[in-house]
Amino acid sequence: MIMIKIRDYFFSLLLLTLYKSIFLLPFILFTAPSHSQVIIEERTISDGVIHKIIINQLDTLVINLLQIDIKNPDYSLITVKADNKLNAKETTSSMVEMLNDSGYQVIAALNADFFEADGEVVNNMISEGKIIKAVKFTDSPFNSFVNSQFALLGNGKLLIEQFVFSGLLILPGKTIIEIERVNSRTDSNSVTLYNSFQGKTTPIQPENWHVYERELIPTGKRLDTLLFIPGNVLNNPSEITIGNDGFILSSNNKMACYLEREFREADTVKVLLKFIPNYGNIISLVGGWPQLVKNGINLISADSTIEGIIPNFAFRRHPRTGIGFSEDSTKIYFITVDGRQQSSRGMTLVEFADLMIEEGIYHGLNLDGGGSTTMIIDGEVVNNPSDFIGERKVGNCIAVIRRKF
């Protein structure tokens, strides 16, 4: 027993020394709060941006928490798709470098949504007001629910909500056709829109499908309704450069036959793209799974099957990534928990939600964890990713930025 205590003492001392060697700025040392976590270091990154490194001595945990005063007019919250393409992966560091090179100063960044092998995120995504992906239900292979998503609205309001895409194509004569998806694989007898984030070609449809694809050339906007005229008819897969505000309309089978007959060269067609519940203009949107904290309540403790979570994912200890905000919506929190390593065992979702609440998060969302878990501050990875090769390539990230002067 004495030898174990001595070993634990020297192990904690080693961790403390290691972190002090990484961060050269002066830090404040805190005493342990009642929940047995010791805040080892706290530093101010920028005005209203505070970084905490927390070590839990009892449970062997290393936690990074970033608190951001989002009401500071110098700061903006932005979502970034890897390589600006639906089907692409990059490390979070690489996406940060891209932002820094394009005229921004990235204060901090966090890996975000779950993604498929080709880099396509499984949930809805909006970046700077542009739709990167829009679906009604998650494309996750693990559940068919509407997963929770984190949103920043045009009026500055922060939300965690289960947004469902709702798109309409309105033809002359007021014929209304439902748009199933934006930038995602299509279903039979449906209409899908593709924009510049799709890449250079539209997805290949099954050989036995009748496909009708056509450019939509933008002509203007009335309130939230986009106006287009039909452009060239295209072959599938369509190899074309899509303009920033343009779309390719892709239809198949019964819908393809109908639109071939109804489209006229000089017609103005209307497109309405919304997310339900409709809170208005969404500037930034990323998905996660599941919502952990709502109104300061641990949702996982209250409902162990929320959003179709599975036991191996929810109740085993893994590396975790999360985002949340305070009750008054003035502060955003980035949070990571290292795991699958001797220095940090990870957390269950119940534990992760409790941690969020203890740190002041009133609404919190779980993001992609495991080997994806990455937090970057001032261009440096501050956590310890669990993959053997280090930082993993991921589908997207969320960042706090300010423009360089």
CSV table of C-alpha atoms in Angstrom, one decimal:
chain,number,residue,atom,x,y,z
A,1,MET,CA,0.0,0.0,0.0
A,2,ILE,CA,2.9,2.4,0.9
A,3,MET,CA,4.6,1.6,-2.4
A,4,ILE,CA,1.4,2.2,-4.4
A,5,LYS,CA,1.0,5.6,-2.7
A,6,ILE,CA,4.7,6.5,-3.4
A,7,ARG,CA,4.3,5.4,-7.1
A,8,ASP,CA,1.0,7.5,-7.4
A,9,TYR,CA,2.8,10.5,-5.9
A,10,PHE,CA,5.7,10.4,-8.3
A,11,PHE,CA,3.3,9.7,-11.3
A,12,SER,CA,1.3,12.9,-10.5
A,13,LEU,CA,4.6,14.8,-10.0
A,14,LEU,CA,5.8,13.6,-13.4
A,15,LEU,CA,2.5,14.7,-15.1
A,16,LEU,CA,2.8,18.1,-13.5
A,17,THR,CA,6.4,18.6,-14.6
A,18,LEU,CA,5.5,17.5,-18.1
A,19,TYR,CA,2.8,20.0,-18.5
A,20,LYS,CA,4.9,22.8,-17.1
A,21,SER,CA,7.6,22.0,-19.7
A,22,ILE,CA,5.0,22.4,-22.5
A,23,PHE,CA,3.5,25.7,-21.5
A,24,LEU,CA,6.1,28.4,-20.8
A,25,LEU,CA,3.7,31.2,-19.8
A,26,PRO,CA,3.0,31.8,-16.1
A,27,PHE,CA,0.0,29.9,-14.7
A,28,ILE,CA,-2.1,30.0,-11.6
A,29,LEU,CA,-2.2,26.9,-9.4
A,30,PHE,CA,-5.5,26.0,-7.8
A,31,THR,CA,-6.6,23.8,-4.9
A,32,ALA,CA,-8.7,20.7,-5.5
A,33,PRO,CA,-12.5,21.3,-5.6
A,34,SER,CA,-14.9,19.0,-3.8
A,35,HIS,CA,-15.2,16.6,-6.8
A,36,SER,CA,-11.5,15.6,-6.5
A,37,GLN,CA,-10.3,17.3,-9.6
A,38,VAL,CA,-7.1,19.4,-9.4
A,39,ILE,CA,-6.9,22.4,-11.8
A,40,ILE,CA,-3.2,22.2,-12.5
A,41,GLU,CA,-2.9,25.2,-14.9
A,42,GLU,CA,-5.0,28.1,-16.0
A,43,ARG,CA,-3.9,30.7,-18.5
A,44,THR,CA,-5.4,33.6,-20.4
A,45,ILE,CA,-4.9,33.0,-24.2
A,46,SER,CA,-6.5,36.3,-25.3
A,47,ASP,CA,-9.0,38.8,-23.9
A,48,GLY,CA,-11.9,36.7,-22.6
A,49,VAL,CA,-10.3,33.3,-23.6
A,50,ILE,CA,-9.2,31.1,-20.7
A,51,HIS,CA,-7.6,27.7,-21.0
A,52,LYS,CA,-7.6,25.2,-18.2
A,53,ILE,CA,-5.7,21.9,-17.9
A,54,ILE,CA,-7.2,19.6,-15.3
A,55,ILE,CA,-5.8,16.4,-13.8
A,56,ASN,CA,-8.1,14.2,-11.8
A,57,GLN,CA,-5.7,12.4,-9.4
A,58,LEU,CA,-8.2,9.8,-8.3
A,59,ASP,CA,-9.4,8.6,-11.7
A,60,THR,CA,-6.3,9.4,-13.9
A,61,LEU,CA,-7.8,11.9,-16.3
A,62,VAL,CA,-6.3,14.7,-18.4
A,63,ILE,CA,-8.8,17.3,-19.4
A,64,ASN,CA,-8.5,20.5,-21.5
A,65,LEU,CA,-11.2,23.1,-21.2
A,66,LEU,CA,-11.3,26.4,-23.2
A,67,GLN,CA,-13.8,29.1,-22.2
A,68,ILE,CA,-14.5,31.8,-24.8
A,69,ASP,CA,-16.4,35.1,-24.3
A,70,ILE,CA,-18.3,34.9,-27.6
A,71,LYS,CA,-19.8,38.3,-27.1
A,72,ASN,CA,-16.4,39.9,-27.7
A,73,PRO,CA,-17.0,41.5,-31.2
A,74,ASP,CA,-13.4,40.6,-32.2
A,75,TYR,CA,-14.3,36.9,-32.2
A,76,SER,CA,-16.2,34.8,-34.6
A,77,LEU,CA,-17.2,31.1,-34.5
A,78,ILE,CA,-16.7,29.3,-37.8
A,79,THR,CA,-17.1,25.7,-39.0
A,80,VAL,CA,-14.6,24.3,-41.5
A,81,LYS,CA,-14.9,21.4,-43.9
A,82,ALA,CA,-11.8,19.5,-44.7
A,83,ASP,CA,-10.3,20.7,-48.0
A,84,ASN,CA,-13.6,22.6,-48.5
A,85,LYS,CA,-15.1,19.4,-50.0
A,86,LEU,CA,-17.8,17.0,-48.8
A,87,ASN,CA,-15.7,14.0,-49.4
A,88,ALA,CA,-12.3,14.9,-47.8
A,89,LYS,CA,-10.3,14.5,-44.6
A,90,GLU,CA,-7.7,16.6,-43.0
A,91,THR,CA,-6.1,17.0,-39.6
A,92,THR,CA,-7.6,19.8,-37.5
A,93,SER,CA,-4.1,21.3,-37.5
A,94,SER,CA,-4.2,21.4,-41.3
A,95,MET,CA,-7.6,23.2,-41.3
A,96,VAL,CA,-6.2,25.7,-38.8
A,97,GLU,CA,-3.3,26.4,-41.1
A,98,MET,CA,-5.6,27.0,-44.0
A,99,LEU,CA,-7.6,29.5,-42.0
A,100,ASN,CA,-4.5,31.3,-40.8
A,101,ASP,CA,-3.2,31.5,-44.4
A,102,SER,CA,-6.5,33.0,-45.6
A,103,GLY,CA,-6.4,36.1,-43.4
A,104,TYR,CA,-7.7,34.8,-40.1
A,105,GLN,CA,-6.0,34.4,-36.7
A,106,VAL,CA,-7.3,31.1,-35.3
A,107,ILE,CA,-7.4,31.4,-31.5
A,108,ALA,CA,-8.6,27.8,-31.0
A,109,ALA,CA,-10.1,24.8,-32.9
A,110,LEU,CA,-11.8,21.6,-32.0
A,111,ASN,CA,-12.6,18.5,-34.1
A,112,ALA,CA,-16.3,18.3,-34.7
A,113,ASP,CA,-18.7,15.8,-36.3
A,114,PHE,CA,-18.6,12.1,-36.9
A,115,PHE,CA,-17.6,11.2,-40.4
A,116,GLU,CA,-17.4,8.4,-42.9
A,117,ALA,CA,-14.3,6.8,-44.4
A,118,ASP,CA,-14.2,9.3,-47.3
A,119,GLY,CA,-14.6,12.3,-45.0
A,120,GLU,CA,-18.3,13.0,-45.5
A,121,VAL,CA,-19.8,14.1,-42.2
A,122,VAL,CA,-22.8,12.2,-41.1
A,123,ASN,CA,-25.0,15.2,-40.0
A,124,ASN,CA,-26.0,18.6,-41.3
A,125,MET,CA,-23.3,21.2,-41.8
A,126,ILE,CA,-23.3,24.9,-42.6
A,127,SER,CA,-20.2,27.1,-42.9
A,128,GLU,CA,-20.5,30.9,-43.2
A,129,GLY,CA,-24.1,30.5,-44.1
A,130,LYS,CA,-23.5,28.0,-46.9
A,131,ILE,CA,-24.9,24.5,-46.8
A,132,ILE,CA,-22.2,21.9,-47.0
A,133,LYS,CA,-24.6,19.0,-46.2
A,134,ALA,CA,-28.3,18.9,-45.5
A,135,VAL,CA,-30.3,15.7,-44.6
A,136,LYS,CA,-33.5,14.9,-42.8
A,137,PHE,CA,-31.9,12.1,-40.7
A,138,THR,CA,-28.4,11.3,-39.8
A,139,ASP,CA,-26.3,9.2,-42.2
A,140,SER,CA,-24.6,7.5,-39.2
A,141,PRO,CA,-24.4,3.7,-39.5
A,142,PHE,CA,-25.1,3.4,-35.8
A,143,ASN,CA,-28.6,4.9,-35.6
A,144,SER,CA,-31.3,6.4,-37.8
A,145,PHE,CA,-32.3,9.2,-35.4
A,146,VAL,CA,-32.2,12.9,-35.9
A,147,ASN,CA,-28.9,13.7,-34.1
A,148,SER,CA,-28.4,16.9,-32.2
A,149,GLN,CA,-26.5,19.7,-33.8
A,150,PHE,CA,-24.8,22.9,-32.6
A,151,ALA,CA,-25.8,26.1,-34.3
A,152,LEU,CA,-24.9,29.8,-34.4
A,153,LEU,CA,-27.7,32.0,-35.8
A,154,GLY,CA,-27.3,35.2,-37.7
A,155,ASN,CA,-28.6,37.1,-34.6
A,156,GLY,CA,-25.8,35.6,-32.5
A,157,LYS,CA,-28.0,33.1,-30.7
A,158,LEU,CA,-26.5,29.7,-29.8
A,159,LEU,CA,-28.6,26.5,-30.0
A,160,ILE,CA,-28.3,22.8,-29.7
A,161,GLU,CA,-31.2,21.3,-31.6
A,162,GLN,CA,-32.3,18.3,-33.7
A,163,PHE,CA,-32.5,20.1,-37.0
A,164,VAL,CA,-34.3,18.5,-39.9
A,165,PHE,CA,-33.6,19.7,-43.4
A,166,SER,CA,-36.7,20.9,-45.4
A,167,GLY,CA,-36.2,21.9,-49.0
A,168,LEU,CA,-38.7,22.9,-51.7
A,169,LEU,CA,-38.4,23.3,-55.5
A,170,ILE,CA,-41.2,25.6,-56.7
A,171,LEU,CA,-42.0,25.5,-60.5
A,172,PRO,CA,-44.0,28.0,-62.5
A,173,GLY,CA,-47.7,27.4,-61.8
A,174,LYS,CA,-46.8,26.9,-58.1
A,175,THR,CA,-46.1,23.1,-58.4
A,176,ILE,CA,-44.1,22.2,-55.3
A,177,ILE,CA,-41.5,19.4,-55.2
A,178,GLU,CA,-39.7,18.3,-52.2
A,179,ILE,CA,-35.9,18.5,-52.2
A,180,GLU,CA,-34.6,15.5,-50.2
A,181,ARG,CA,-31.0,16.4,-49.6
A,182,VAL,CA,-28.1,18.8,-50.4
A,183,ASN,CA,-24.7,17.2,-51.2
A,184,SER,CA,-25.5,13.7,-50.1
A,185,ARG,CA,-26.3,10.4,-51.8
A,186,THR,CA,-29.7,10.4,-53.3
A,187,ASP,CA,-32.7,8.1,-52.9
A,188,SER,CA,-34.8,6.7,-55.7
A,189,ASN,CA,-37.6,8.9,-57.1
A,190,SER,CA,-36.2,12.0,-55.4
A,191,VAL,CA,-34.6,15.4,-56.0
A,192,THR,CA,-31.1,16.3,-54.6
A,193,LEU,CA,-29.2,19.5,-55.0
A,194,TYR,CA,-25.4,19.7,-55.3
A,195,ASN,CA,-23.2,22.9,-54.8
A,196,SER,CA,-19.5,23.6,-55.0
A,197,PHE,CA,-18.7,21.6,-51.9
A,198,GLN,CA,-19.7,18.4,-53.7
A,199,GLY,CA,-16.6,18.6,-55.8
A,200,LYS,CA,-16.1,18.3,-59.6
A,201,THR,CA,-18.7,15.6,-60.3
A,202,THR,CA,-22.1,14.6,-59.0
A,203,PRO,CA,-22.3,11.1,-57.5
A,204,ILE,CA,-22.8,8.2,-59.9
A,205,GLN,CA,-26.3,6.9,-59.9
A,206,PRO,CA,-27.2,3.2,-60.4
A,207,GLU,CA,-27.1,2.1,-64.0
A,208,ASN,CA,-30.8,1.1,-64.1
A,209,TRP,CA,-32.0,4.5,-62.9
A,210,HIS,CA,-33.3,7.1,-65.2
A,211,VAL,CA,-31.4,10.3,-64.3
A,212,TYR,CA,-32.1,13.9,-65.2
A,213,GLU,CA,-29.5,16.5,-64.1
A,214,ARG,CA,-29.5,20.2,-64.9
A,215,GLU,CA,-27.7,23.4,-63.9
A,216,LEU,CA,-29.5,25.9,-61.8
A,217,ILE,CA,-28.2,29.4,-62.6
A,218,PRO,CA,-28.8,32.0,-59.9
A,219,THR,CA,-30.7,35.1,-60.8
A,220,GLY,CA,-31.5,36.7,-57.4
A,221,LYS,CA,-33.2,36.2,-54.1
A,222,ARG,CA,-36.5,37.3,-52.5
A,223,LEU,CA,-36.3,37.1,-48.7
A,224,ASP,CA,-35.4,33.5,-48.0
A,225,THR,CA,-36.3,32.2,-51.5
A,226,LEU,CA,-33.6,31.7,-54.1
A,227,LEU,CA,-34.3,32.3,-57.8
A,228,PHE,CA,-32.8,30.3,-60.7
A,229,ILE,CA,-33.2,29.7,-64.3
A,230,PRO,CA,-32.5,26.2,-65.8
A,231,GLY,CA,-29.1,25.9,-67.4
A,232,ASN,CA,-27.5,23.0,-69.3
A,233,VAL,CA,-28.8,19.5,-69.2
A,234,LEU,CA,-26.0,17.3,-67.9
A,235,ASN,CA,-25.0,13.6,-68.1
A,236,ASN,CA,-24.5,11.6,-64.9
A,237,PRO,CA,-22.0,11.8,-63.4
A,238,SER,CA,-21.9,15.5,-64.3
A,239,GLU,CA,-18.4,16.9,-64.6
A,240,ILE,CA,-18.8,20.6,-64.2
A,241,THR,CA,-17.4,23.4,-62.0
A,242,ILE,CA,-20.3,24.7,-59.9
A,243,GLY,CA,-20.3,28.4,-59.1
A,244,ASN,CA,-20.4,29.7,-55.5
A,245,ASP,CA,-24.2,30.4,-55.6
A,246,GLY,CA,-25.2,27.8,-58.2
A,247,PHE,CA,-26.5,24.3,-57.9
A,248,ILE,CA,-26.9,21.2,-60.0
A,249,LEU,CA,-30.3,19.7,-59.7
A,250,SER,CA,-30.2,15.9,-59.7
A,251,SER,CA,-33.4,13.9,-60.1
A,252,ASN,CA,-34.1,10.2,-60.9
A,253,ASN,CA,-36.7,7.8,-62.0
A,254,LYS,CA,-40.3,9.2,-61.7
A,255,MET,CA,-39.0,12.6,-60.6
A,256,ALA,CA,-36.6,12.7,-63.5
A,257,CYS,CA,-39.4,11.9,-66.0
A,258,TYR,CA,-41.6,14.6,-64.5
A,259,LEU,CA,-38.9,17.4,-64.4
A,260,GLU,CA,-37.8,16.6,-68.0
A,261,ARG,CA,-41.3,17.3,-69.1
A,262,GLU,CA,-42.0,20.4,-66.9
A,263,PHE,CA,-38.7,22.4,-67.1
A,264,ARG,CA,-38.7,25.2,-69.7
A,265,GLU,CA,-35.6,27.2,-70.7
A,266,ALA,CA,-36.9,30.6,-69.7
A,267,ASP,CA,-38.7,29.5,-66.6
A,268,THR,CA,-37.8,31.0,-63.2
A,269,VAL,CA,-37.7,28.3,-60.6
A,270,LYS,CA,-37.7,29.0,-56.9
A,271,VAL,CA,-35.7,27.1,-54.2
A,272,LEU,CA,-36.5,27.3,-50.5
A,273,LEU,CA,-33.9,25.7,-48.1
A,274,LYS,CA,-34.7,25.6,-44.4
A,275,PHE,CA,-34.1,23.6,-41.3
A,276,ILE,CA,-36.8,22.6,-38.9
A,277,PRO,CA,-37.4,24.0,-36.2
A,278,ASN,CA,-37.0,27.2,-38.1
A,279,TYR,CA,-35.1,29.7,-36.1
A,280,GLY,CA,-34.1,31.8,-39.1
A,281,ASN,CA,-30.7,32.3,-40.7
A,282,ILE,CA,-28.1,29.7,-39.5
A,283,ILE,CA,-24.5,30.9,-39.9
A,284,SER,CA,-22.6,27.9,-38.5
A,285,LEU,CA,-23.9,24.3,-37.9
A,286,VAL,CA,-22.2,21.1,-37.0
A,287,GLY,CA,-23.6,17.8,-35.9
A,288,GLY,CA,-22.8,15.6,-32.9
A,289,TRP,CA,-24.2,12.7,-30.9
A,290,PRO,CA,-25.9,13.0,-28.5
A,291,GLN,CA,-26.8,16.1,-26.6
A,292,LEU,CA,-25.4,15.6,-23.1
A,293,VAL,CA,-26.7,18.6,-21.1
A,294,LYS,CA,-29.9,20.6,-21.5
A,295,ASN,CA,-30.9,23.4,-19.1
A,296,GLY,CA,-28.1,22.3,-16.8
A,297,ILE,CA,-29.5,18.7,-16.6
A,298,ASN,CA,-27.5,15.5,-17.4
A,299,LEU,CA,-29.6,14.0,-20.1
A,300,ILE,CA,-27.7,10.7,-20.2
A,301,SER,CA,-28.4,10.0,-16.5
A,302,ALA,CA,-32.1,10.8,-17.2
A,303,ASP,CA,-32.4,8.7,-20.4
A,304,SER,CA,-29.7,6.0,-21.2
A,305,THR,CA,-31.2,5.5,-24.7
A,306,ILE,CA,-31.3,9.1,-25.8
A,307,GLU,CA,-30.9,9.6,-29.6
A,308,GLY,CA,-30.3,5.8,-29.9
A,309,ILE,CA,-26.9,5.8,-28.2
A,310,ILE,CA,-25.4,2.3,-27.8
A,311,PRO,CA,-23.8,1.0,-24.6
A,312,ASN,CA,-20.3,0.4,-25.9
A,313,PHE,CA,-20.2,4.0,-27.1
A,314,ALA,CA,-21.9,5.6,-24.1
A,315,PHE,CA,-21.0,3.7,-21.0
A,316,ARG,CA,-17.4,2.7,-21.7
A,317,ARG,CA,-14.6,5.1,-21.1
A,318,HIS,CA,-13.2,6.7,-24.3
A,319,PRO,CA,-11.5,10.0,-25.3
A,320,ARG,CA,-14.2,12.7,-25.6
A,321,THR,CA,-14.7,15.9,-27.5
A,322,GLY,CA,-17.6,18.3,-26.6
A,323,ILE,CA,-18.9,21.8,-27.1
A,324,GLY,CA,-21.3,23.8,-25.0
A,325,PHE,CA,-22.4,27.2,-23.8
A,326,SER,CA,-23.4,29.0,-20.6
A,327,GLU,CA,-26.9,29.7,-19.5
A,328,ASP,CA,-26.7,33.4,-20.7
A,329,SER,CA,-25.1,32.3,-24.0
A,330,THR,CA,-22.1,34.6,-23.5
A,331,LYS,CA,-19.5,31.9,-23.1
A,332,ILE,CA,-18.7,28.9,-25.4
A,333,TYR,CA,-16.8,26.0,-24.1
A,334,PHE,CA,-14.5,23.6,-26.0
A,335,ILE,CA,-13.6,20.5,-24.0
A,336,THR,CA,-11.5,17.4,-24.5
A,337,VAL,CA,-10.8,14.4,-22.3
A,338,ASP,CA,-7.8,12.2,-23.3
A,339,GLY,CA,-8.3,8.5,-23.1
A,340,ARG,CA,-6.9,5.0,-24.1
A,341,GLN,CA,-3.6,5.8,-22.5
A,342,GLN,CA,-1.9,5.4,-19.1
A,343,SER,CA,-2.0,9.0,-18.3
A,344,SER,CA,-5.8,9.4,-18.9
A,345,ARG,CA,-8.5,6.7,-19.1
A,346,GLY,CA,-11.2,8.7,-20.8
A,347,MET,CA,-14.8,9.1,-19.7
A,348,THR,CA,-18.3,7.7,-20.1
A,349,LEU,CA,-20.9,10.0,-21.5
A,350,VAL,CA,-22.5,10.2,-18.0
A,351,GLU,CA,-19.2,11.4,-16.6
A,352,PHE,CA,-18.6,13.7,-19.5
A,353,ALA,CA,-22.0,15.4,-19.0
A,354,ASP,CA,-21.3,15.7,-15.2
A,355,LEU,CA,-18.0,17.4,-16.1
A,356,MET,CA,-19.7,19.9,-18.4
A,357,ILE,CA,-22.2,20.8,-15.7
A,358,GLU,CA,-19.5,21.3,-13.1
A,359,GLU,CA,-17.6,23.6,-15.4
A,360,GLY,CA,-20.6,25.9,-16.1
A,361,ILE,CA,-22.0,24.4,-19.3
A,362,TYR,CA,-25.8,24.8,-19.4
A,363,HIS,CA,-26.3,23.2,-22.8
A,364,GLY,CA,-23.7,20.7,-24.0
A,365,LEU,CA,-23.2,18.4,-27.1
A,366,ASN,CA,-20.9,15.4,-27.5
A,367,LEU,CA,-18.8,15.5,-30.7
A,368,ASP,CA,-16.7,12.9,-32.3
A,369,GLY,CA,-14.2,11.4,-29.8
A,370,GLY,CA,-11.9,8.5,-29.7
A,371,GLY,CA,-8.8,8.9,-31.9
A,372,SER,CA,-10.4,12.0,-33.4
A,373,THR,CA,-10.3,14.0,-30.2
A,374,THR,CA,-8.1,17.1,-30.8
A,375,MET,CA,-8.0,20.6,-29.4
A,376,ILE,CA,-5.7,23.3,-30.9
A,377,ILE,CA,-4.8,26.6,-29.2
A,378,ASP,CA,-2.5,29.1,-30.9
A,379,GLY,CA,-1.6,26.6,-33.6
A,380,GLU,CA,-0.5,23.9,-31.1
A,381,VAL,CA,-2.2,20.6,-30.2
A,382,VAL,CA,-2.8,20.9,-26.5
A,383,ASN,CA,-4.3,17.4,-25.8
A,384,ASN,CA,-2.8,14.0,-26.4
A,385,PRO,CA,-4.6,12.2,-29.3
A,386,SER,CA,-4.9,8.5,-28.7
A,387,ASP,CA,-4.0,7.2,-32.2
A,388,PHE,CA,-0.6,5.7,-32.5
A,389,ILE,CA,0.3,8.0,-35.4
A,390,GLY,CA,-0.9,11.1,-33.5
A,391,GLU,CA,-3.4,13.5,-34.9
A,392,ARG,CA,-6.1,11.9,-37.0
A,393,LYS,CA,-7.5,13.2,-40.2
A,394,VAL,CA,-11.2,14.2,-39.7
A,395,GLY,CA,-14.1,15.5,-41.6
A,396,ASN,CA,-14.5,19.0,-40.2
A,397,CYS,CA,-13.7,21.2,-37.2
A,398,ILE,CA,-15.1,24.2,-35.4
A,399,ALA,CA,-12.9,27.2,-34.6
A,400,VAL,CA,-12.8,30.6,-32.9
A,401,ILE,CA,-11.2,33.2,-35.1
A,402,ARG,CA,-10.6,36.9,-35.6
A,403,ARG,CA,-9.5,38.7,-38.6
A,404,LYS,CA,-5.9,39.8,-38.9
A,405,PHE,CA,-5.4,43.5,-39.0
